[in-house]
Amino acid sequence: SQQGEEDPQALSIQEGENATMNCSYKTSINNLQWYRQNSGRGLVHLILIRSNEREKHSGRLRVTLDTSKKSSSLLITASRAADTASYFCATVFNSGNTPLVFGKGTRLSVIA
Amino acid sequence: DAGVIQSPRHEVTEMGQEVTLRCKPISGHDYLFWYRQTMMRGLELLIYFNNNVPIDDSGMPEDRFSAKMPNASFSTLKIQPSEPRDSAVYFCASSGTGSSNQPQHFGDGTRLSIL
């Protein structure tokens, strides 16, 4: 399968702690995107990182990309109960003009 | 700005009935995607359109599924006849110009239950 795979499948942390989720993929990519899905809602785009970038920040989010290891990580710092959601990585393969391929997600629970 | 709008939000119907799901993409977006989400299979791309033209329907599971986009502001996904294994959440998403790999904006989905 070409889809990215998130790890872990589920993560439970205390409010205030940092949460790290990982995504691995198998073929060369054009870009990689992270999305959040709250229960009963659609996915929301968080951040896009291109294959020539190594790190991006957006507020409390930090995304890294290691193309040599074909992996990415999403770090949420100082987590809040409102961060409880599923997080998905989505990859775009090297041809560029192809649609996103989503992984199965990491379910994050932040306990107040 | 209005986001992607899907209707209905919930649909419960009996096996064999026709089901029509509707989607209004964000104005100005020229890509539209239909997905199906289940616990077992995750999020699967069914079909996507560019400028109202179907580009790739290889994810459509069977001939019972069909999708149309008659204009830039409306798309439908139809299942006929429906079967219990079609029960899932169906999402529509749209993205802007340039290529199909831009960030996508999702609707809140239609939760479909086939009895």
mmCIF file of N, CA and C in Angstrom, chain A residues 19-104:
data_model
loop_
_atom_site.group_PDB
_atom_site.id
_atom_site.type_symbol
_atom_site.label_atom_id
_atom_site.label_comp_id
_atom_site.label_asym_id
_atom_site.label_seq_id
_atom_site.Cartn_x
_atom_site.Cartn_y
_atom_site.Cartn_z
ATOM 1 N N ALA A 19 2.560 15.858 22.870
ATOM 2 C CA ALA A 19 2.122 14.659 22.151
ATOM 3 C C ALA A 19 2.904 14.566 20.852
ATOM 4 N N THR A 20 3.442 13.397 20.584
ATOM 5 C CA THR A 20 4.172 13.170 19.333
ATOM 6 C C THR A 20 3.551 12.014 18.575
ATOM 7 N N MET A 21 3.252 12.278 17.312
ATOM 8 C CA MET A 21 2.703 11.252 16.434
ATOM 9 C C MET A 21 3.612 11.136 15.221
ATOM 10 N N ASN A 22 3.754 9.923 14.737
ATOM 11 C CA ASN A 22 4.670 9.666 13.633
ATOM 12 C C ASN A 22 3.927 9.122 12.421
ATOM 13 N N CYS A 23 4.516 9.370 11.267
ATOM 14 C CA CYS A 23 3.944 8.892 10.010
ATOM 15 C C CYS A 23 5.078 8.341 9.159
ATOM 16 N N SER A 24 4.908 7.124 8.668
ATOM 17 C CA SER A 24 5.902 6.562 7.755
ATOM 18 C C SER A 24 5.237 6.285 6.415
ATOM 19 N N TYR A 25 6.009 6.375 5.353
ATOM 20 C CA TYR A 25 5.477 6.142 4.005
ATOM 21 C C TYR A 25 6.520 5.392 3.204
ATOM 22 N N LYS A 26 6.139 4.933 2.016
ATOM 23 C CA LYS A 26 6.997 3.985 1.294
ATOM 24 C C LYS A 26 7.647 4.526 0.029
ATOM 25 N N THR A 27 7.032 5.529 -0.608
ATOM 26 C CA THR A 27 7.616 6.013 -1.866
ATOM 27 C C THR A 27 7.903 7.503 -1.770
ATOM 28 N N SER A 28 8.673 8.017 -2.706
ATOM 29 C CA SER A 28 9.047 9.433 -2.675
ATOM 30 C C SER A 28 7.812 10.315 -2.759
ATOM 31 N N ILE A 29 7.862 11.422 -2.032
ATOM 32 C CA ILE A 29 6.702 12.298 -1.959
ATOM 33 C C ILE A 29 6.982 13.673 -2.519
ATOM 34 N N ASN A 30 5.920 14.337 -2.902
ATOM 35 C CA ASN A 30 5.950 15.743 -3.293
ATOM 36 C C ASN A 30 5.731 16.612 -2.060
ATOM 37 N N ASN A 31 4.722 16.262 -1.264
ATOM 38 C CA ASN A 31 4.503 16.929 0.015
ATOM 39 C C ASN A 31 3.765 15.996 0.958
ATOM 40 N N LEU A 32 3.727 16.375 2.217
ATOM 41 C CA LEU A 32 3.036 15.597 3.242
ATOM 42 C C LEU A 32 2.198 16.574 4.057
ATOM 43 N N GLN A 33 0.978 16.163 4.381
ATOM 44 C CA GLN A 33 0.069 17.054 5.094
ATOM 45 C C GLN A 33 -0.471 16.345 6.330
ATOM 46 N N TRP A 34 -0.738 17.127 7.350
ATOM 47 C CA TRP A 34 -1.364 16.618 8.565
ATOM 48 C C TRP A 34 -2.751 17.241 8.714
ATOM 49 N N TYR A 35 -3.697 16.387 9.139
ATOM 50 C CA TYR A 35 -5.082 16.791 9.327
ATOM 51 C C TYR A 35 -5.541 16.339 10.713
ATOM 52 N N ARG A 36 -6.532 17.047 11.240
ATOM 53 C CA ARG A 36 -7.176 16.679 12.505
ATOM 54 C C ARG A 36 -8.652 16.394 12.221
ATOM 55 N N GLN A 37 -9.200 15.410 12.936
ATOM 56 C CA GLN A 37 -10.613 15.106 12.824
ATOM 57 C C GLN A 37 -11.204 14.984 14.226
ATOM 58 N N ASN A 38 -12.086 15.910 14.554
ATOM 59 C CA ASN A 38 -12.841 15.798 15.796
ATOM 60 C C ASN A 38 -14.006 14.852 15.583
ATOM 61 N N SER A 39 -14.455 14.258 16.657
ATOM 62 C CA SER A 39 -15.513 13.260 16.594
ATOM 63 C C SER A 39 -16.753 13.813 15.891
ATOM 64 N N GLY A 40 -17.219 13.088 14.879
ATOM 65 C CA GLY A 40 -18.423 13.482 14.180
ATOM 66 C C GLY A 40 -18.255 14.611 13.188
ATOM 67 N N ARG A 41 -17.020 15.006 12.918
ATOM 68 C CA ARG A 41 -16.766 16.130 12.020
ATOM 69 C C ARG A 41 -15.866 15.703 10.874
ATOM 70 N N GLY A 42 -15.707 16.589 9.904
ATOM 71 C CA GLY A 42 -14.787 16.327 8.806
ATOM 72 C C GLY A 42 -13.350 16.629 9.191
ATOM 73 N N LEU A 43 -12.432 16.268 8.313
ATOM 74 C CA LEU A 43 -11.019 16.524 8.577
ATOM 75 C C LEU A 43 -10.712 17.998 8.351
ATOM 76 N N VAL A 44 -9.783 18.492 9.152
ATOM 77 C CA VAL A 44 -9.344 19.876 9.052
ATOM 78 C C VAL A 44 -7.854 19.890 8.785
ATOM 79 N N HIS A 45 -7.448 20.623 7.749
ATOM 80 C CA HIS A 45 -6.034 20.705 7.401
ATOM 81 C C HIS A 45 -5.265 21.485 8.469
ATOM 82 N N LEU A 46 -4.117 20.935 8.893
ATOM 83 C CA LEU A 46 -3.282 21.591 9.892
ATOM 84 C C LEU A 46 -2.042 22.220 9.291
ATOM 85 N N ILE A 47 -1.314 21.442 8.518
ATOM 86 C CA ILE A 47 -0.017 21.931 8.055
ATOM 87 C C ILE A 47 0.439 21.098 6.859
ATOM 88 N N LEU A 48 1.142 21.727 5.946
ATOM 89 C CA LEU A 48 1.709 21.064 4.768
ATOM 90 C C LEU A 48 3.210 21.278 4.794
ATOM 91 N N ILE A 49 3.957 20.206 4.574
ATOM 92 C CA ILE A 49 5.415 20.313 4.489
ATOM 93 C C ILE A 49 5.862 19.723 3.165
ATOM 94 N N ARG A 50 6.682 20.451 2.441
ATOM 95 C CA ARG A 50 7.133 20.012 1.130
ATOM 96 C C ARG A 50 8.363 19.129 1.271
ATOM 97 N N SER A 51 8.654 18.386 0.226
ATOM 98 C CA SER A 51 9.739 17.401 0.305
ATOM 99 C C SER A 51 11.102 18.049 0.514
ATOM 100 N N ASN A 52 11.246 19.327 0.171
ATOM 101 C CA ASN A 52 12.534 20.001 0.363
ATOM 102 C C ASN A 52 12.606 20.767 1.688
ATOM 103 N N GLU A 53 11.602 20.595 2.527
ATOM 104 C CA GLU A 53 11.593 21.234 3.846
ATOM 105 C C GLU A 53 11.842 20.182 4.916
ATOM 106 N N ARG A 54 12.390 20.595 6.029
ATOM 107 C CA ARG A 54 12.700 19.655 7.111
ATOM 108 C C ARG A 54 11.853 19.890 8.342
ATOM 109 N N GLU A 55 11.382 21.127 8.507
ATOM 110 C CA GLU A 55 10.622 21.432 9.719
ATOM 111 C C GLU A 55 9.700 22.618 9.442
ATOM 112 N N LYS A 56 8.490 22.562 10.013
ATOM 113 C CA LYS A 56 7.567 23.697 9.948
ATOM 114 C C LYS A 56 6.852 23.830 11.269
ATOM 115 N N HIS A 57 6.497 25.064 11.595
ATOM 116 C CA HIS A 57 5.799 25.350 12.841
ATOM 117 C C HIS A 57 4.500 26.079 12.535
ATOM 118 N N SER A 58 3.514 25.812 13.378
ATOM 119 C CA SER A 58 2.275 26.571 13.323
ATOM 120 C C SER A 58 1.688 26.579 14.720
ATOM 121 N N GLY A 59 1.840 27.685 15.413
ATOM 122 C CA GLY A 59 1.364 27.761 16.787
ATOM 123 C C GLY A 59 2.024 26.700 17.654
ATOM 124 N N ARG A 60 1.218 25.859 18.280
ATOM 125 C CA ARG A 60 1.770 24.789 19.139
ATOM 126 C C ARG A 60 2.134 23.532 18.359
ATOM 127 N N LEU A 61 2.022 23.575 17.057
ATOM 128 C CA LEU A 61 2.329 22.417 16.215
ATOM 129 C C LEU A 61 3.722 22.543 15.620
ATOM 130 N N ARG A 62 4.422 21.417 15.625
ATOM 131 C CA ARG A 62 5.712 21.358 14.948
ATOM 132 C C ARG A 62 5.743 20.073 14.131
ATOM 133 N N VAL A 63 6.052 20.209 12.862
ATOM 134 C CA VAL A 63 6.120 19.049 11.969
ATOM 135 C C VAL A 63 7.541 18.934 11.447
ATOM 136 N N THR A 64 8.053 17.728 11.462
ATOM 137 C CA THR A 64 9.356 17.462 10.862
ATOM 138 C C THR A 64 9.187 16.438 9.749
ATOM 139 N N LEU A 65 10.115 16.469 8.826
ATOM 140 C CA LEU A 65 10.104 15.532 7.700
ATOM 141 C C LEU A 65 11.514 15.041 7.471
ATOM 142 N N ASP A 66 11.677 13.724 7.433
ATOM 143 C CA ASP A 66 12.963 13.103 7.131
ATOM 144 C C ASP A 66 12.762 12.238 5.898
ATOM 145 N N THR A 67 13.122 12.755 4.740
ATOM 146 C CA THR A 67 12.871 12.018 3.502
ATOM 147 C C THR A 67 13.797 10.811 3.373
ATOM 148 N N SER A 68 14.937 10.838 4.035
ATOM 149 C CA SER A 68 15.834 9.677 3.956
ATOM 150 C C SER A 68 15.246 8.485 4.699
ATOM 151 N N LYS A 69 14.474 8.765 5.747
ATOM 152 C CA LYS A 69 13.827 7.704 6.510
ATOM 153 C C LYS A 69 12.362 7.529 6.097
ATOM 154 N N LYS A 70 11.913 8.380 5.168
ATOM 155 C CA LYS A 70 10.508 8.340 4.729
ATOM 156 C C LYS A 70 9.586 8.412 5.946
ATOM 157 N N SER A 71 9.795 9.444 6.741
ATOM 158 C CA SER A 71 8.965 9.578 7.925
ATOM 159 C C SER A 71 8.755 11.046 8.273
ATOM 160 N N SER A 72 7.672 11.293 8.993
ATOM 161 C CA SER A 72 7.335 12.624 9.474
ATOM 162 C C SER A 72 6.808 12.494 10.888
ATOM 163 N N SER A 73 6.950 13.568 11.654
ATOM 164 C CA SER A 73 6.361 13.566 12.978
ATOM 165 C C SER A 73 5.597 14.867 13.198
ATOM 166 N N LEU A 74 4.549 14.741 13.993
ATOM 167 C CA LEU A 74 3.751 15.889 14.411
ATOM 168 C C LEU A 74 3.866 15.994 15.921
ATOM 169 N N LEU A 75 4.341 17.119 16.387
ATOM 170 C CA LEU A 75 4.455 17.385 17.813
ATOM 171 C C LEU A 75 3.452 18.453 18.200
ATOM 172 N N ILE A 76 2.642 18.169 19.196
ATOM 173 C CA ILE A 76 1.733 19.166 19.770
ATOM 174 C C ILE A 76 2.275 19.480 21.159
ATOM 175 N N THR A 77 2.656 20.703 21.376
ATOM 176 C CA THR A 77 3.211 21.072 22.676
ATOM 177 C C THR A 77 2.110 21.581 23.600
ATOM 178 N N ALA A 78 2.342 21.416 24.900
ATOM 179 C CA ALA A 78 1.418 21.910 25.922
ATOM 180 C C ALA A 78 -0.021 21.557 25.566
ATOM 181 N N SER A 79 -0.293 20.281 25.452
ATOM 182 C CA SER A 79 -1.590 19.827 24.948
ATOM 183 C C SER A 79 -2.739 20.285 25.846
ATOM 184 N N ARG A 80 -3.905 20.385 25.222
ATOM 185 C CA ARG A 80 -5.126 20.804 25.898
ATOM 186 C C ARG A 80 -6.200 19.760 25.656
ATOM 187 N N ALA A 81 -7.204 19.736 26.481
ATOM 188 C CA ALA A 81 -8.302 18.784 26.283
ATOM 189 C C ALA A 81 -8.915 18.941 24.893
ATOM 190 N N ALA A 82 -8.928 20.168 24.380
ATOM 191 C CA ALA A 82 -9.508 20.434 23.061
ATOM 192 C C ALA A 82 -8.694 19.824 21.917
ATOM 193 N N ASP A 83 -7.483 19.373 22.213
ATOM 194 C CA ASP A 83 -6.667 18.709 21.178
ATOM 195 C C ASP A 83 -7.098 17.262 20.973
ATOM 196 N N THR A 84 -7.962 16.752 21.839
ATOM 197 C CA THR A 84 -8.466 15.387 21.684
ATOM 198 C C THR A 84 -9.134 15.237 20.325
ATOM 199 N N ALA A 85 -8.611 14.332 19.507
ATOM 200 C CA ALA A 85 -9.071 14.163 18.125
ATOM 201 C C ALA A 85 -8.261 13.035 17.501
ATOM 202 N N SER A 86 -8.598 12.707 16.270
ATOM 203 C CA SER A 86 -7.748 11.817 15.478
ATOM 204 C C SER A 86 -6.906 12.663 14.536
ATOM 205 N N TYR A 87 -5.670 12.252 14.357
ATOM 206 C CA TYR A 87 -4.725 12.996 13.526
ATOM 207 C C TYR A 87 -4.264 12.083 12.386
ATOM 208 N N PHE A 88 -4.311 12.617 11.180
ATOM 209 C CA PHE A 88 -3.986 11.847 9.981
ATOM 210 C C PHE A 88 -2.854 12.515 9.221
ATOM 211 N N CYS A 89 -1.964 11.695 8.705
ATOM 212 C CA CYS A 89 -1.035 12.218 7.721
ATOM 213 C C CYS A 89 -1.546 11.832 6.332
ATOM 214 N N ALA A 90 -1.233 12.667 5.370
ATOM 215 C CA ALA A 90 -1.637 12.425 3.991
ATOM 216 C C ALA A 90 -0.453 12.741 3.099
ATOM 217 N N THR A 91 -0.156 11.847 2.212
ATOM 218 C CA THR A 91 1.014 12.000 1.353
ATOM 219 C C THR A 91 0.604 12.246 -0.090
ATOM 220 N N VAL A 92 1.427 13.013 -0.772
ATOM 221 C CA VAL A 92 1.285 13.243 -2.208
ATOM 222 C C VAL A 92 2.548 12.713 -2.851
ATOM 223 N N PHE A 93 2.395 11.776 -3.759
ATOM 224 C CA PHE A 93 3.565 11.118 -4.298
ATOM 225 C C PHE A 93 4.244 11.936 -5.367
ATOM 226 N N ASN A 94 5.404 11.506 -5.774
ATOM 227 C CA ASN A 94 6.342 12.393 -6.437
ATOM 228 C C ASN A 94 5.864 12.981 -7.749
ATOM 229 N N SER A 95 4.887 12.347 -8.362
ATOM 230 C CA SER A 95 4.412 12.906 -9.629
ATOM 231 C C SER A 95 3.735 14.246 -9.422
ATOM 232 N N GLY A 96 3.362 14.535 -8.201
ATOM 233 C CA GLY A 96 2.870 15.868 -7.880
ATOM 234 C C GLY A 96 1.389 16.045 -8.067
ATOM 235 N N ASN A 97 0.881 15.840 -9.253
ATOM 236 C CA ASN A 97 -0.521 16.121 -9.511
ATOM 237 C C ASN A 97 -1.368 14.875 -9.287
ATOM 238 N N THR A 98 -1.246 14.352 -8.089
ATOM 239 C CA THR A 98 -2.049 13.198 -7.705
ATOM 240 C C THR A 98 -2.713 13.532 -6.378
ATOM 241 N N PRO A 99 -3.841 12.926 -6.104
ATOM 242 C CA PRO A 99 -4.538 13.293 -4.872
ATOM 243 C C PRO A 99 -3.853 12.736 -3.638
ATOM 244 N N LEU A 100 -4.290 13.235 -2.498
ATOM 245 C CA LEU A 100 -3.746 12.802 -1.220
ATOM 246 C C LEU A 100 -4.090 11.348 -0.937
ATOM 247 N N VAL A 101 -3.178 10.670 -0.248
ATOM 248 C CA VAL A 101 -3.431 9.318 0.248
ATOM 249 C C VAL A 101 -3.324 9.393 1.762
ATOM 250 N N PHE A 102 -4.418 9.100 2.448
ATOM 251 C CA PHE A 102 -4.486 9.248 3.904
ATOM 252 C C PHE A 102 -4.119 7.962 4.610
ATOM 253 N N GLY A 103 -3.452 8.108 5.761
ATOM 254 C CA GLY A 103 -3.237 6.994 6.660
ATOM 255 C C GLY A 103 -4.486 6.748 7.498
ATOM 256 N N LYS A 104 -4.380 5.814 8.445
ATOM 257 C CA LYS A 104 -5.540 5.459 9.263
ATOM 258 C C LYS A 104 -5.624 6.257 10.555
#
